[in-house]
Amino acid sequence: MAEDNSYESMLCVKPEVHVYRIPPRASNRGYRAADWKLDEPAWSGRMKITAKGKLAYIKLEDKNTGELFAQAPVEQYPGCVVESVTDSSRYFVIRIEDGNGRHAFIGLGFADRGDSFDFNVALQDHFKWVKQEGELAKQEASESTAPKLDLSFKEGQTIKISIGNIKKKDAGGAKPRPMGMGLLPPPPGAKIGGVIPPPVEQQTVSAEQTNTASLLDFGSPGPAASPSSDVWGDFTSAGSNSSKDAVKSEWVQFS
């Protein structure tokens, strides 16, 4: 990934910091803020942390005019450009440069612990991003140089796929499906609807006998009616029977 040196991003801004003159380091044990004159700072102003490409810049500016007092380019963190003191979390030692190759070490202090924490985290996050970008660039370079695996089929090349546990269907042994909405036929000898139909032969014979008898009676003479001297005899007998019923039912009979 190409670096864009024309774009400068802002990482952190603190409105008030203090700069101290520090004595030379006496041993390799590190710097101590107690050795500085903390009540007499050499300069006070505003601090900014900016980033341009992979580099971070600690800039000390005037609060009112914004004039640059000093700056420290940081190539890695932690490193020799920014060091923490051994006796406090609010003070650091930074190496500033003037752009002509000259550099000096000064003490940088924050009035609040939260400001020093933000200063520390801003630098850590920037160089964590730089590390990730470097690993990504290496990965892309290794992928571009590695030979590409060609998985395409060559001309005339075929493949054979074997799928197990599949039984072939027998064309001759296929059974027809039962009709009628998927219902199976009743077993032989079972009763349909709980009613046994009468034998067909007996019904046919009885019907034939009835028809034959009616045909024979139609041609033969019927029984001769006995002559009667009294034409109203039948009506009289019928009337006598009805008279009994009339008396019982309290009706008046006319003779």
PDB file of C-alpha atoms in Angstrom:
ATOM      1  CA  MET A   1       0.000   0.000   0.000  1.00  0.00           C
ATOM      2  CA  ALA A   2       1.440   3.318  -1.067  1.00  0.00           C
ATOM      3  CA  GLU A   3       1.861   5.999   1.554  1.00  0.00           C
ATOM      4  CA  ASP A   4      -0.027   9.246   1.124  1.00  0.00           C
ATOM      5  CA  ASN A   5       2.294  11.904   2.565  1.00  0.00           C
ATOM      6  CA  SER A   6       0.007  14.769   1.606  1.00  0.00           C
ATOM      7  CA  TYR A   7      -2.738  13.825   4.066  1.00  0.00           C
ATOM      8  CA  GLU A   8      -2.252  14.514   7.772  1.00  0.00           C
ATOM      9  CA  SER A   9      -4.753  13.145  10.279  1.00  0.00           C
ATOM     10  CA  MET A  10      -5.362  14.365  13.825  1.00  0.00           C
ATOM     11  CA  LEU A  11      -4.991  11.744  16.556  1.00  0.00           C
ATOM     12  CA  CYS A  12      -5.129  13.695  19.809  1.00  0.00           C
ATOM     13  CA  VAL A  13      -5.302  17.291  21.086  1.00  0.00           C
ATOM     14  CA  LYS A  14      -4.611  18.452  24.641  1.00  0.00           C
ATOM     15  CA  PRO A  15      -5.049  22.176  25.423  1.00  0.00           C
ATOM     16  CA  GLU A  16      -2.481  22.370  28.244  1.00  0.00           C
ATOM     17  CA  VAL A  17       0.853  20.629  28.701  1.00  0.00           C
ATOM     18  CA  HIS A  18       4.107  21.610  30.397  1.00  0.00           C
ATOM     19  CA  VAL A  19       7.687  21.308  29.182  1.00  0.00           C
ATOM     20  CA  TYR A  20      10.611  20.812  31.606  1.00  0.00           C
ATOM     21  CA  ARG A  21      14.370  20.935  31.322  1.00  0.00           C
ATOM     22  CA  ILE A  22      15.721  17.611  32.450  1.00  0.00           C
ATOM     23  CA  PRO A  23      19.188  16.714  33.740  1.00  0.00           C
ATOM     24  CA  PRO A  24      21.253  14.128  31.891  1.00  0.00           C
ATOM     25  CA  ARG A  25      20.445  10.536  32.689  1.00  0.00           C
ATOM     26  CA  ALA A  26      22.734   9.350  35.460  1.00  0.00           C
ATOM     27  CA  SER A  27      22.187   5.624  34.935  1.00  0.00           C
ATOM     28  CA  ASN A  28      20.241   3.127  32.857  1.00  0.00           C
ATOM     29  CA  ARG A  29      17.464   2.963  35.415  1.00  0.00           C
ATOM     30  CA  GLY A  30      15.414   5.576  33.569  1.00  0.00           C
ATOM     31  CA  TYR A  31      14.238   9.124  34.180  1.00  0.00           C
ATOM     32  CA  ARG A  32      12.531  10.296  37.360  1.00  0.00           C
ATOM     33  CA  ALA A  33      10.094  13.224  37.389  1.00  0.00           C
ATOM     34  CA  ALA A  34      11.022  13.985  40.986  1.00  0.00           C
ATOM     35  CA  ASP A  35      14.421  15.217  39.736  1.00  0.00           C
ATOM     36  CA  TRP A  36      12.778  17.944  37.645  1.00  0.00           C
ATOM     37  CA  LYS A  37      11.604  21.305  38.860  1.00  0.00           C
ATOM     38  CA  LEU A  38       7.895  20.493  38.446  1.00  0.00           C
ATOM     39  CA  ASP A  39       6.761  23.846  39.896  1.00  0.00           C
ATOM     40  CA  GLU A  40       8.839  25.779  37.327  1.00  0.00           C
ATOM     41  CA  PRO A  41       8.005  24.519  33.800  1.00  0.00           C
ATOM     42  CA  ALA A  42      10.144  25.934  30.980  1.00  0.00           C
ATOM     43  CA  TRP A  43       7.159  26.285  28.657  1.00  0.00           C
ATOM     44  CA  SER A  44       3.376  25.710  28.690  1.00  0.00           C
ATOM     45  CA  GLY A  45       1.078  25.415  25.726  1.00  0.00           C
ATOM     46  CA  ARG A  46      -1.007  23.086  23.541  1.00  0.00           C
ATOM     47  CA  MET A  47      -0.064  19.632  22.299  1.00  0.00           C
ATOM     48  CA  LYS A  48      -1.233  17.839  19.135  1.00  0.00           C
ATOM     49  CA  ILE A  49      -0.545  14.346  17.859  1.00  0.00           C
ATOM     50  CA  THR A  50      -0.865  14.026  14.084  1.00  0.00           C
ATOM     51  CA  ALA A  51      -0.170  11.187  11.644  1.00  0.00           C
ATOM     52  CA  LYS A  52       1.144  11.341   8.098  1.00  0.00           C
ATOM     53  CA  GLY A  53       1.551   7.899   6.582  1.00  0.00           C
ATOM     54  CA  LYS A  54       3.317   5.632   9.059  1.00  0.00           C
ATOM     55  CA  LEU A  55       4.861   8.472  11.073  1.00  0.00           C
ATOM     56  CA  ALA A  56       3.270  10.195  14.059  1.00  0.00           C
ATOM     57  CA  TYR A  57       4.204  13.719  15.127  1.00  0.00           C
ATOM     58  CA  ILE A  58       4.041  15.225  18.610  1.00  0.00           C
ATOM     59  CA  LYS A  59       3.666  18.978  18.094  1.00  0.00           C
ATOM     60  CA  LEU A  60       3.911  21.623  20.790  1.00  0.00           C
ATOM     61  CA  GLU A  61       2.180  24.868  19.798  1.00  0.00           C
ATOM     62  CA  ASP A  62       1.343  28.205  21.334  1.00  0.00           C
ATOM     63  CA  LYS A  63      -2.185  28.305  22.812  1.00  0.00           C
ATOM     64  CA  ASN A  64      -3.125  31.618  21.253  1.00  0.00           C
ATOM     65  CA  THR A  65      -1.197  31.939  17.987  1.00  0.00           C
ATOM     66  CA  GLY A  66      -0.669  28.263  17.114  1.00  0.00           C
ATOM     67  CA  GLU A  67       3.025  28.897  16.468  1.00  0.00           C
ATOM     68  CA  LEU A  68       5.086  25.721  16.527  1.00  0.00           C
ATOM     69  CA  PHE A  69       7.429  25.512  19.517  1.00  0.00           C
ATOM     70  CA  ALA A  70       8.878  22.036  18.924  1.00  0.00           C
ATOM     71  CA  GLN A  71       7.931  18.691  17.385  1.00  0.00           C
ATOM     72  CA  ALA A  72       9.010  15.079  17.762  1.00  0.00           C
ATOM     73  CA  PRO A  73       8.581  12.664  14.844  1.00  0.00           C
ATOM     74  CA  VAL A  74       7.748   9.160  16.151  1.00  0.00           C
ATOM     75  CA  GLU A  75       8.586   6.108  14.030  1.00  0.00           C
ATOM     76  CA  GLN A  76       7.609   3.468  16.595  1.00  0.00           C
ATOM     77  CA  TYR A  77       6.058   3.253  20.027  1.00  0.00           C
ATOM     78  CA  PRO A  78       7.286   2.302  22.553  1.00  0.00           C
ATOM     79  CA  GLY A  79      10.697   3.458  21.471  1.00  0.00           C
ATOM     80  CA  CYS A  80      13.523   5.893  22.114  1.00  0.00           C
ATOM     81  CA  VAL A  81      11.513   8.948  21.019  1.00  0.00           C
ATOM     82  CA  VAL A  82       8.902   8.655  23.815  1.00  0.00           C
ATOM     83  CA  GLU A  83       9.820   7.193  27.219  1.00  0.00           C
ATOM     84  CA  SER A  84       7.807   7.026  30.426  1.00  0.00           C
ATOM     85  CA  VAL A  85       9.347   8.084  33.725  1.00  0.00           C
ATOM     86  CA  THR A  86       9.744   5.554  36.496  1.00  0.00           C
ATOM     87  CA  ASP A  87       7.936   7.416  39.268  1.00  0.00           C
ATOM     88  CA  SER A  88       4.778   8.849  37.629  1.00  0.00           C
ATOM     89  CA  SER A  89       2.263   8.147  34.847  1.00  0.00           C
ATOM     90  CA  ARG A  90       1.736  11.850  34.007  1.00  0.00           C
ATOM     91  CA  TYR A  91       5.265  12.602  32.769  1.00  0.00           C
ATOM     92  CA  PHE A  92       7.246  11.506  29.721  1.00  0.00           C
ATOM     93  CA  VAL A  93      10.591  12.230  28.101  1.00  0.00           C
ATOM     94  CA  ILE A  94      10.440  13.000  24.367  1.00  0.00           C
ATOM     95  CA  ARG A  95      13.140  13.640  21.813  1.00  0.00           C
ATOM     96  CA  ILE A  96      12.476  16.744  19.713  1.00  0.00           C
ATOM     97  CA  GLU A  97      14.134  17.651  16.389  1.00  0.00           C
ATOM     98  CA  ASP A  98      14.612  20.958  14.623  1.00  0.00           C
ATOM     99  CA  GLY A  99      14.662  19.593  11.063  1.00  0.00           C
ATOM    100  CA  ASN A 100      18.397  20.155  10.625  1.00  0.00           C
ATOM    101  CA  GLY A 101      19.525  16.933  12.250  1.00  0.00           C
ATOM    102  CA  ARG A 102      19.805  18.333  15.758  1.00  0.00           C
ATOM    103  CA  HIS A 103      17.750  16.841  18.594  1.00  0.00           C
ATOM    104  CA  ALA A 104      17.265  17.292  22.347  1.00  0.00           C
ATOM    105  CA  PHE A 105      15.437  15.532  25.190  1.00  0.00           C
ATOM    106  CA  ILE A 106      12.818  17.439  27.167  1.00  0.00           C
ATOM    107  CA  GLY A 107      10.336  16.525  29.859  1.00  0.00           C
ATOM    108  CA  LEU A 108       6.589  16.580  28.989  1.00  0.00           C
ATOM    109  CA  GLY A 109       3.987  16.705  31.753  1.00  0.00           C
ATOM    110  CA  PHE A 110       0.163  16.649  31.936  1.00  0.00           C
ATOM    111  CA  ALA A 111      -1.913  18.222  34.669  1.00  0.00           C
ATOM    112  CA  ASP A 112      -4.466  15.355  34.596  1.00  0.00           C
ATOM    113  CA  ARG A 113      -3.957  11.584  34.488  1.00  0.00           C
ATOM    114  CA  GLY A 114      -6.742  11.249  31.903  1.00  0.00           C
ATOM    115  CA  ASP A 115      -4.774  13.462  29.485  1.00  0.00           C
ATOM    116  CA  SER A 116      -1.656  11.325  29.860  1.00  0.00           C
ATOM    117  CA  PHE A 117      -3.757   8.204  29.287  1.00  0.00           C
ATOM    118  CA  ASP A 118      -5.195   9.638  26.042  1.00  0.00           C
ATOM    119  CA  PHE A 119      -1.685  10.556  24.904  1.00  0.00           C
ATOM    120  CA  ASN A 120      -0.489   7.010  25.471  1.00  0.00           C
ATOM    121  CA  VAL A 121      -3.520   5.342  23.784  1.00  0.00           C
ATOM    122  CA  ALA A 122      -3.360   7.597  20.701  1.00  0.00           C
ATOM    123  CA  LEU A 123       0.196   6.521  19.974  1.00  0.00           C
ATOM    124  CA  GLN A 124      -0.559   2.845  20.662  1.00  0.00           C
ATOM    125  CA  ASP A 125      -3.572   2.784  18.319  1.00  0.00           C
ATOM    126  CA  HIS A 126      -1.678   4.457  15.485  1.00  0.00           C
ATOM    127  CA  PHE A 127       1.226   2.024  15.531  1.00  0.00           C
ATOM    128  CA  LYS A 128      -1.118  -0.919  15.940  1.00  0.00           C
ATOM    129  CA  TRP A 129      -2.759   0.184  12.692  1.00  0.00           C
ATOM    130  CA  VAL A 130       0.684   0.541  11.061  1.00  0.00           C
ATOM    131  CA  LYS A 131       1.526  -3.039  12.072  1.00  0.00           C
ATOM    132  CA  GLN A 132      -1.716  -4.411  10.645  1.00  0.00           C
ATOM    133  CA  GLU A 133      -1.177  -2.571   7.370  1.00  0.00           C
ATOM    134  CA  GLY A 134       2.317  -4.006   7.099  1.00  0.00           C
ATOM    135  CA  GLU A 135       1.092  -7.566   7.669  1.00  0.00           C
ATOM    136  CA  LEU A 136      -1.639  -7.098   5.075  1.00  0.00           C
ATOM    137  CA  ALA A 137       0.856  -5.797   2.531  1.00  0.00           C
ATOM    138  CA  LYS A 138       3.105  -8.807   3.122  1.00  0.00           C
ATOM    139  CA  GLN A 139       0.194 -11.174   2.684  1.00  0.00           C
ATOM    140  CA  GLU A 140      -0.816  -9.551  -0.595  1.00  0.00           C
ATOM    141  CA  ALA A 141       2.755  -9.713  -1.856  1.00  0.00           C
ATOM    142  CA  SER A 142       3.065 -13.404  -1.015  1.00  0.00           C
ATOM    143  CA  GLU A 143      -0.230 -14.182  -2.733  1.00  0.00           C
ATOM    144  CA  SER A 144       0.793 -12.314  -5.877  1.00  0.00           C
ATOM    145  CA  THR A 145       4.126 -14.147  -6.160  1.00  0.00           C
ATOM    146  CA  ALA A 146       2.723 -17.620  -5.417  1.00  0.00           C
ATOM    147  CA  PRO A 147       1.734 -19.705  -8.474  1.00  0.00           C
ATOM    148  CA  LYS A 148      -1.983 -19.791  -9.041  1.00  0.00           C
ATOM    149  CA  LEU A 149      -3.695 -23.154  -8.853  1.00  0.00           C
ATOM    150  CA  ASP A 150      -5.551 -23.932 -12.101  1.00  0.00           C
ATOM    151  CA  LEU A 151      -8.605 -26.092 -11.384  1.00  0.00           C
ATOM    152  CA  SER A 152     -10.264 -25.702 -14.791  1.00  0.00           C
ATOM    153  CA  PHE A 153     -11.019 -28.724 -17.001  1.00  0.00           C
ATOM    154  CA  LYS A 154      -8.680 -29.411 -19.830  1.00  0.00           C
ATOM    155  CA  GLU A 155      -9.974 -30.153 -23.309  1.00  0.00           C
ATOM    156  CA  GLY A 156     -11.498 -33.630 -23.430  1.00  0.00           C
ATOM    157  CA  GLN A 157     -11.166 -34.147 -19.682  1.00  0.00           C
ATOM    158  CA  THR A 158     -14.140 -35.723 -17.901  1.00  0.00           C
ATOM    159  CA  ILE A 159     -14.953 -36.728 -14.365  1.00  0.00           C
ATOM    160  CA  LYS A 160     -16.918 -39.633 -12.955  1.00  0.00           C
ATOM    161  CA  ILE A 161     -19.081 -39.275  -9.866  1.00  0.00           C
ATOM    162  CA  SER A 162     -20.006 -42.385  -7.862  1.00  0.00           C
ATOM    163  CA  ILE A 163     -22.958 -42.044  -5.530  1.00  0.00           C
ATOM    164  CA  GLY A 164     -23.547 -44.996  -3.193  1.00  0.00           C
ATOM    165  CA  ASN A 165     -26.601 -46.280  -1.294  1.00  0.00           C
ATOM    166  CA  ILE A 166     -28.988 -45.747  -4.222  1.00  0.00           C
ATOM    167  CA  LYS A 167     -31.055 -48.799  -5.342  1.00  0.00           C
ATOM    168  CA  LYS A 168     -32.181 -49.125  -8.937  1.00  0.00           C
ATOM    169  CA  LYS A 169     -35.946 -49.374  -9.435  1.00  0.00           C
ATOM    170  CA  ASP A 170     -37.264 -52.564 -11.129  1.00  0.00           C
ATOM    171  CA  ALA A 171     -39.362 -51.624 -14.167  1.00  0.00           C
ATOM    172  CA  GLY A 172     -41.288 -54.958 -14.206  1.00  0.00           C
ATOM    173  CA  GLY A 173     -41.959 -55.084 -10.489  1.00  0.00           C
ATOM    174  CA  ALA A 174     -43.740 -51.755 -10.235  1.00  0.00           C
ATOM    175  CA  LYS A 175     -47.153 -52.132  -8.608  1.00  0.00           C
ATOM    176  CA  PRO A 176     -50.113 -50.019  -9.729  1.00  0.00           C
ATOM    177  CA  ARG A 177     -51.382 -47.542  -7.225  1.00  0.00           C
ATOM    178  CA  PRO A 178     -54.877 -48.129  -5.833  1.00  0.00           C
ATOM    179  CA  MET A 179     -57.446 -45.655  -7.112  1.00  0.00           C
ATOM    180  CA  GLY A 180     -59.885 -43.689  -5.044  1.00  0.00           C
ATOM    181  CA  MET A 181     -58.100 -40.955  -3.167  1.00  0.00           C
ATOM    182  CA  GLY A 182     -55.377 -43.284  -1.945  1.00  0.00           C
ATOM    183  CA  LEU A 183     -57.715 -45.730  -0.080  1.00  0.00           C
ATOM    184  CA  LEU A 184     -56.920 -49.435  -0.153  1.00  0.00           C
ATOM    185  CA  PRO A 185     -59.625 -51.939  -1.297  1.00  0.00           C
ATOM    186  CA  PRO A 186     -61.302 -53.953   1.501  1.00  0.00           C
ATOM    187  CA  PRO A 187     -60.080 -57.492   2.112  1.00  0.00           C
ATOM    188  CA  PRO A 188     -62.079 -60.356   0.607  1.00  0.00           C
ATOM    189  CA  GLY A 189     -65.061 -61.481   2.689  1.00  0.00           C
ATOM    190  CA  ALA A 190     -65.372 -58.226   4.590  1.00  0.00           C
ATOM    191  CA  LYS A 191     -68.804 -56.608   5.118  1.00  0.00           C
ATOM    192  CA  ILE A 192     -69.428 -53.365   3.263  1.00  0.00           C
ATOM    193  CA  GLY A 193     -71.360 -50.902   5.380  1.00  0.00           C
ATOM    194  CA  GLY A 194     -72.344 -53.623   7.871  1.00  0.00           C
ATOM    195  CA  VAL A 195     -75.199 -54.999   5.602  1.00  0.00           C
ATOM    196  CA  ILE A 196     -75.007 -58.296   3.705  1.00  0.00           C
ATOM    197  CA  PRO A 197     -76.825 -58.030   0.356  1.00  0.00           C
ATOM    198  CA  PRO A 198     -79.367 -60.812  -0.387  1.00  0.00           C
ATOM    199  CA  PRO A 199     -78.482 -63.507  -2.888  1.00  0.00           C
ATOM    200  CA  VAL A 200     -79.125 -62.394  -6.430  1.00  0.00           C
ATOM    201  CA  GLU A 201     -80.424 -65.794  -7.619  1.00  0.00           C
ATOM    202  CA  GLN A 202     -83.314 -66.004  -5.086  1.00  0.00           C
ATOM    203  CA  GLN A 203     -84.575 -62.544  -5.987  1.00  0.00           C
ATOM    204  CA  THR A 204     -84.566 -63.439  -9.680  1.00  0.00           C
ATOM    205  CA  VAL A 205     -86.493 -66.709  -9.191  1.00  0.00           C
ATOM    206  CA  SER A 206     -89.180 -65.150  -7.011  1.00  0.00           C
ATOM    207  CA  ALA A 207     -89.678 -62.322  -9.494  1.00  0.00           C
ATOM    208  CA  GLU A 208     -90.007 -64.783 -12.363  1.00  0.00           C
ATOM    209  CA  GLN A 209     -92.591 -66.872 -10.464  1.00  0.00           C
ATOM    210  CA  THR A 210     -94.692 -63.808  -9.702  1.00  0.00           C
ATOM    211  CA  ASN A 211     -94.681 -62.667 -13.299  1.00  0.00           C
ATOM    212  CA  THR A 212     -95.589 -66.182 -14.564  1.00  0.00           C
ATOM    213  CA  ALA A 213     -98.520 -66.476 -12.160  1.00  0.00           C
ATOM    214  CA  SER A 214     -99.923 -63.140 -13.176  1.00  0.00           C
ATOM    215  CA  LEU A 215     -99.739 -64.101 -16.832  1.00  0.00           C
ATOM    216  CA  LEU A 216    -101.571 -67.400 -16.227  1.00  0.00           C
ATOM    217  CA  ASP A 217    -104.348 -65.736 -14.227  1.00  0.00           C
ATOM    218  CA  PHE A 218    -104.930 -63.141 -16.940  1.00  0.00           C
ATOM    219  CA  GLY A 219    -106.147 -65.714 -19.529  1.00  0.00           C
ATOM    220  CA  SER A 220    -108.259 -67.984 -17.241  1.00  0.00           C
ATOM    221  CA  PRO A 221    -111.853 -67.090 -16.270  1.00  0.00           C
ATOM    222  CA  GLY A 222    -112.359 -65.877 -12.753  1.00  0.00           C
ATOM    223  CA  PRO A 223    -114.732 -67.469 -10.224  1.00  0.00           C
ATOM    224  CA  ALA A 224    -118.401 -67.050 -11.200  1.00  0.00           C
ATOM    225  CA  ALA A 225    -120.358 -64.752  -8.992  1.00  0.00           C
ATOM    226  CA  SER A 226    -123.416 -66.403  -7.404  1.00  0.00           C
ATOM    227  CA  PRO A 227    -126.652 -64.790  -8.543  1.00  0.00           C
ATOM    228  CA  SER A 228    -128.528 -63.106  -5.759  1.00  0.00           C
ATOM    229  CA  SER A 229    -132.208 -62.251  -5.662  1.00  0.00           C
ATOM    230  CA  ASP A 230    -131.589 -59.262  -3.468  1.00  0.00           C
ATOM    231  CA  VAL A 231    -129.657 -56.659  -5.342  1.00  0.00           C
ATOM    232  CA  TRP A 232    -129.113 -54.554  -2.167  1.00  0.00           C
ATOM    233  CA  GLY A 233    -128.008 -57.456  -0.054  1.00  0.00           C
ATOM    234  CA  ASP A 234    -124.422 -56.371   0.072  1.00  0.00           C
ATOM    235  CA  PHE A 235    -125.299 -52.834   0.944  1.00  0.00           C
ATOM    236  CA  THR A 236    -127.665 -54.081   3.683  1.00  0.00           C
ATOM    237  CA  SER A 237    -125.009 -56.203   5.240  1.00  0.00           C
ATOM    238  CA  ALA A 238    -122.606 -53.378   5.031  1.00  0.00           C
ATOM    239  CA  GLY A 239    -125.188 -51.112   6.559  1.00  0.00           C
ATOM    240  CA  SER A 240    -125.855 -53.439   9.430  1.00  0.00           C
ATOM    241  CA  ASN A 241    -122.224 -53.450  10.333  1.00  0.00           C
ATOM    242  CA  SER A 242    -121.972 -49.702  10.015  1.00  0.00           C
ATOM    243  CA  SER A 243    -125.091 -49.282  12.185  1.00  0.00           C
ATOM    244  CA  LYS A 244    -123.321 -50.873  15.086  1.00  0.00           C
ATOM    245  CA  ASP A 245    -120.478 -48.508  14.662  1.00  0.00           C
ATOM    246  CA  ALA A 246    -122.866 -45.555  14.400  1.00  0.00           C
ATOM    247  CA  VAL A 247    -124.576 -46.446  17.636  1.00  0.00           C
ATOM    248  CA  LYS A 248    -121.286 -46.667  19.379  1.00  0.00           C
ATOM    249  CA  SER A 249    -120.241 -43.355  17.970  1.00  0.00           C
ATOM    250  CA  GLU A 250    -123.665 -41.734  18.726  1.00  0.00           C
ATOM    251  CA  TRP A 251    -124.523 -41.052  15.099  1.00  0.00           C
ATOM    252  CA  VAL A 252    -128.165 -41.264  13.819  1.00  0.00           C
ATOM    253  CA  GLN A 253    -128.779 -43.786  11.056  1.00  0.00           C
ATOM    254  CA  PHE A 254    -131.338 -43.109   8.383  1.00  0.00           C
ATOM    255  CA  SER A 255    -133.223 -46.243   7.019  1.00  0.00           C
TER     256      SER A 255
END
